[in-house]
Coordinates of C-alpha atoms in Angstrom, one line a residue:
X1 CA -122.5 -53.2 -22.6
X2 CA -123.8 -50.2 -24.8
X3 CA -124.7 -47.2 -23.2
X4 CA -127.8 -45.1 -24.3
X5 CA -127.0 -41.7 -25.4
X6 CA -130.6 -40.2 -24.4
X7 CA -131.4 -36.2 -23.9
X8 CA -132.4 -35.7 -20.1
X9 CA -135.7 -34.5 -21.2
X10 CA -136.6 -38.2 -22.9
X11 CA -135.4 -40.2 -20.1
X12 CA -138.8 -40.2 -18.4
X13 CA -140.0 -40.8 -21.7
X14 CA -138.1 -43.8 -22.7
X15 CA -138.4 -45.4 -18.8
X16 CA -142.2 -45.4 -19.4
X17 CA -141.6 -47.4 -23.0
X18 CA -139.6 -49.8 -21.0
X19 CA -142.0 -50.5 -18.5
X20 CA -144.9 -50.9 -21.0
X21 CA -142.9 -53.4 -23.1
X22 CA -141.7 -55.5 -20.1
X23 CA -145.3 -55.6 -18.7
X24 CA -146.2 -56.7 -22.3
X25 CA -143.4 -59.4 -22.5
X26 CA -144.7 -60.3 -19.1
X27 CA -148.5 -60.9 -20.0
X28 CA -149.6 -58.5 -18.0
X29 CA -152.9 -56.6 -19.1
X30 CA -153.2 -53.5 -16.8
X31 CA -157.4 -52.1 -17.1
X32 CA -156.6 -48.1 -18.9
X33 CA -158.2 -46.2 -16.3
X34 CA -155.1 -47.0 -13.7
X35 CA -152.7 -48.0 -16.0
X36 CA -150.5 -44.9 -16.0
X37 CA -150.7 -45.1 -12.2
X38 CA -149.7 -48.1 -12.1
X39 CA -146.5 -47.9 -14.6
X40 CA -145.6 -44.4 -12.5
X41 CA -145.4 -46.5 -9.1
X42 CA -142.7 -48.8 -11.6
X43 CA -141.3 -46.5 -12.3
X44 CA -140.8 -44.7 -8.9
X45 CA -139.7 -48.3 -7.3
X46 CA -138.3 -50.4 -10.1
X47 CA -140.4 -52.9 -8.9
X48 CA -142.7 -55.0 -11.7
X49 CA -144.7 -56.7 -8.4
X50 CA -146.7 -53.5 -8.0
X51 CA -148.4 -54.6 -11.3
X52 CA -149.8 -57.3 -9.5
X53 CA -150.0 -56.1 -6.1
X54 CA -152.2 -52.4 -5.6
X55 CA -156.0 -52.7 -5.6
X56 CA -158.4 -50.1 -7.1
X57 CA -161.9 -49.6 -5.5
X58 CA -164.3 -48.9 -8.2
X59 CA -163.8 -45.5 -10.2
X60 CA -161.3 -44.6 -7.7
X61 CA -159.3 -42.8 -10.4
X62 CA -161.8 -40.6 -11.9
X63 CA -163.1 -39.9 -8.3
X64 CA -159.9 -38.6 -6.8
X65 CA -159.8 -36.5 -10.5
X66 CA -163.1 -35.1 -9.4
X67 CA -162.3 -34.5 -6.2
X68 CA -159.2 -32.6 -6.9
X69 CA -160.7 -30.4 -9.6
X70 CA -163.3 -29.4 -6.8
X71 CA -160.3 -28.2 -5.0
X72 CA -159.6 -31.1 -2.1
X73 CA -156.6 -30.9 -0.1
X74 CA -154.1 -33.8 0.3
X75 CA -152.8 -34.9 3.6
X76 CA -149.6 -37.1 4.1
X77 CA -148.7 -38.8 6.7
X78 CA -144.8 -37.7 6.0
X79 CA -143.0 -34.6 5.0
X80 CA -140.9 -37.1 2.2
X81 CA -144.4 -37.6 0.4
X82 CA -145.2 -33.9 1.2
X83 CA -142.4 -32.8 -0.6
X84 CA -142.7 -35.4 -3.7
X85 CA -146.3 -34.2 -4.8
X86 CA -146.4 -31.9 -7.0
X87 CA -147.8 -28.7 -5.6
X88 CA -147.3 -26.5 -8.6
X89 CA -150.1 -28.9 -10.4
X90 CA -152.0 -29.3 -7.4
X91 CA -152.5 -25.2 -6.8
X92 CA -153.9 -24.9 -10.3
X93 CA -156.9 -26.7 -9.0
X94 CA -157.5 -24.6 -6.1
X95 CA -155.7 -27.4 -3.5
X96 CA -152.5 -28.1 -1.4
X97 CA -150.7 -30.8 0.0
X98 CA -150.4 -30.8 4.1
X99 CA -147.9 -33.1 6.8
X100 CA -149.2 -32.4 10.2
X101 CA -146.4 -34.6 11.7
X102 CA -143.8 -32.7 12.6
X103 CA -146.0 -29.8 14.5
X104 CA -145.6 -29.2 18.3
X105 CA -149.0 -29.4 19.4
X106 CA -149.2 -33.3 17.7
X107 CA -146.1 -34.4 19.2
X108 CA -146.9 -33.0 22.6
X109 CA -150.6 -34.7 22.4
X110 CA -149.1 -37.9 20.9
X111 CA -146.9 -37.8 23.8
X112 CA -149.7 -37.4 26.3
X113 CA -151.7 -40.0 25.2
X114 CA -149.1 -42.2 24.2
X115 CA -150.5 -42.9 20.8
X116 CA -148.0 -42.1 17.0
X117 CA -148.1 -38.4 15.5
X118 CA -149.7 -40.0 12.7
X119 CA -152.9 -40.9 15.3
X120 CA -152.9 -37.2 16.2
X121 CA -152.4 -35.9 12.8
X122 CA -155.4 -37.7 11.0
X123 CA -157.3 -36.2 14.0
X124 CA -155.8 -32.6 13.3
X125 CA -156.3 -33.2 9.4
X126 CA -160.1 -34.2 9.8
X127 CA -160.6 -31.0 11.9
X128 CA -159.2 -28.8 8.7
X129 CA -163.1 -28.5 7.2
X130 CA -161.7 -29.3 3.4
X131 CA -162.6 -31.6 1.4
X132 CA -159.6 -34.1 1.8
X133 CA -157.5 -36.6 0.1
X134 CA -155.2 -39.0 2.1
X135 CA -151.9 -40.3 1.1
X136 CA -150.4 -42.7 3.4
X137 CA -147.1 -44.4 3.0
X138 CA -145.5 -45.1 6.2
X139 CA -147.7 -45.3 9.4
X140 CA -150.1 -47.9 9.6
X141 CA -151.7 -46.1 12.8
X142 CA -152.6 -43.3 10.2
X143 CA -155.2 -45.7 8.4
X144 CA -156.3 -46.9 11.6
X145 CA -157.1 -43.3 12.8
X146 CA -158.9 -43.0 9.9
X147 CA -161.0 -46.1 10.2
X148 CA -161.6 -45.1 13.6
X149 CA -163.2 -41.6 12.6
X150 CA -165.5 -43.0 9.5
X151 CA -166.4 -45.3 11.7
X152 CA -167.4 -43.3 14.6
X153 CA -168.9 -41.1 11.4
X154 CA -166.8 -38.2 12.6
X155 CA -165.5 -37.6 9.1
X156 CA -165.5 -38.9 6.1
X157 CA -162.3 -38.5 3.3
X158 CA -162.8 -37.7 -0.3
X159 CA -160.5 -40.9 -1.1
X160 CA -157.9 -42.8 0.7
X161 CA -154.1 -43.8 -0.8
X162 CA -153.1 -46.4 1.4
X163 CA -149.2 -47.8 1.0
X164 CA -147.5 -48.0 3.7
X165 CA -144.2 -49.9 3.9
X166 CA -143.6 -52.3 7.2
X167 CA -144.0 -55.0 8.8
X168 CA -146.5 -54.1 12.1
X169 CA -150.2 -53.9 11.4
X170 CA -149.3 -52.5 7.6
X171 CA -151.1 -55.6 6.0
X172 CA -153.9 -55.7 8.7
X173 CA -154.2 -52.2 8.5
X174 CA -154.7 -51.9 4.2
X175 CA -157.1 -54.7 4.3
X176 CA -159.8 -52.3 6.9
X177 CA -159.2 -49.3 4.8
X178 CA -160.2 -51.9 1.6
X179 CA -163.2 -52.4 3.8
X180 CA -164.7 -49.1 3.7
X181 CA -167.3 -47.4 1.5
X182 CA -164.5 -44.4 0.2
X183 CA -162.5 -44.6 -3.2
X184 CA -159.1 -46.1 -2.1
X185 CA -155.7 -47.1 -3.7
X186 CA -154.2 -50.0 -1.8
X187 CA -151.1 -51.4 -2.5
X188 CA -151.9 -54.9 -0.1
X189 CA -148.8 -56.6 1.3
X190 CA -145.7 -55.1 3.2
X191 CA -144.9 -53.2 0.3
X192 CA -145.2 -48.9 -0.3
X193 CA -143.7 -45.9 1.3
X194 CA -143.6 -42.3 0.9
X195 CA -142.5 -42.5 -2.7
X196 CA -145.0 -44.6 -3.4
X197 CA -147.6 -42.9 -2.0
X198 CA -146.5 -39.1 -3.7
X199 CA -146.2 -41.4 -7.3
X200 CA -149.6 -42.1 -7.2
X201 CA -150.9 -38.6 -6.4
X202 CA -148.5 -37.0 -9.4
X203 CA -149.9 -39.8 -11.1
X204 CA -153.2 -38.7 -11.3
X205 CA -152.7 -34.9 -11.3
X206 CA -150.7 -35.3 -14.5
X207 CA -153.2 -37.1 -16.0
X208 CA -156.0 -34.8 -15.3

């Protein structure tokens, strides 16, 4: 076994090189425009399937890119994801990154109508008036709120990151959001989670 010796600042560095030269041992031919997204979700998961797996709508990339540098907001459906994006880059562009989960007046409604925070908290995020970017990596009900509210043309997203992680209504629930006329990121399967979810926004925001 031989250890690298590597300076903490080049780690990230040389994890990316990895990646690249696995997927190229591999075959695997990712398109430019979402291939640093893609290698950042490897790199958050360790996890080559992801290279195979997460769905692009056309020009989703350069459309969440133009909606962020317009100033949209992002919205996550958990305070994990919340804290993972990176705000700091986010603020320079006039946005910021919401969780509406853990507020009183969603659990007390989601109580009430005995329906998930995440229900009420897509309600409470389409009400902000902001141009507004979804990241969703662990409640399926989330994406079905959303569907619900384009669909009822009640509001409309700027884009939709949908990779939630699970088991009930996850894959059901990815394949409606790939239905829709909005820029999505999909990740189809069972696979995704918060981490996920954060990687891809930071993945884009770097890159801009």
């Amino acid at each position: 076994m031989s250890i690298k010796n590597i300076l903490p600042s080049e780690i990230e560095k040389e994890s990316f090189r990895i990646i690249r030269s696995e997927l190229a041992d591999r075959g695997i031919d990712i398109p430019a425009e979402v291939e640093p997204t893609v290698v950042r979700v490897i790199h958050t998961t360790a996890d080559f399937e992801y290279a195979d797996t997460m769905r692009f709508s056309e020009g989703a990339i350069e459309k969440i890119k133009s909606a962020l540098r317009s100033g949209a907001h992002i919205v996550t459906d958990t305070n994990m994801a919340l804290s993972g994006v990176s705000k700091k880059t986010l603020e320079k562009f006039g946005g910021s990154v919401h969780c509406f989960m853990a507020d009183e007046d969603v659990a007390r409604q989601a109580k009430e109508r005995s329906v998930t925070r995440a229900y009420v908290s897509m309600g409470k995020a389409a009400r902000m008036d902001v141009p507004t970017i979804f990241a969703i990596g662990n409640a399926p009900t989330a994406l079905l709120r959303l569907r619900e509210l384009c669909d009822n043309e009640e509001f409309r997203p700027m884009a939709i990151i949908a990779v939630p992680v699970g088991f009930v209504n996850v894959v059901e629930a990815k394949e409606l959001i790939m239905e829709m006329d909005i820029p999505y990121i999909v990740n189809v399967g069972r696979k995704g989670g918060s981490t996920v979810a954060a990687a891809i926004c930071n993945s884009i925001l770097y890159n801009m």
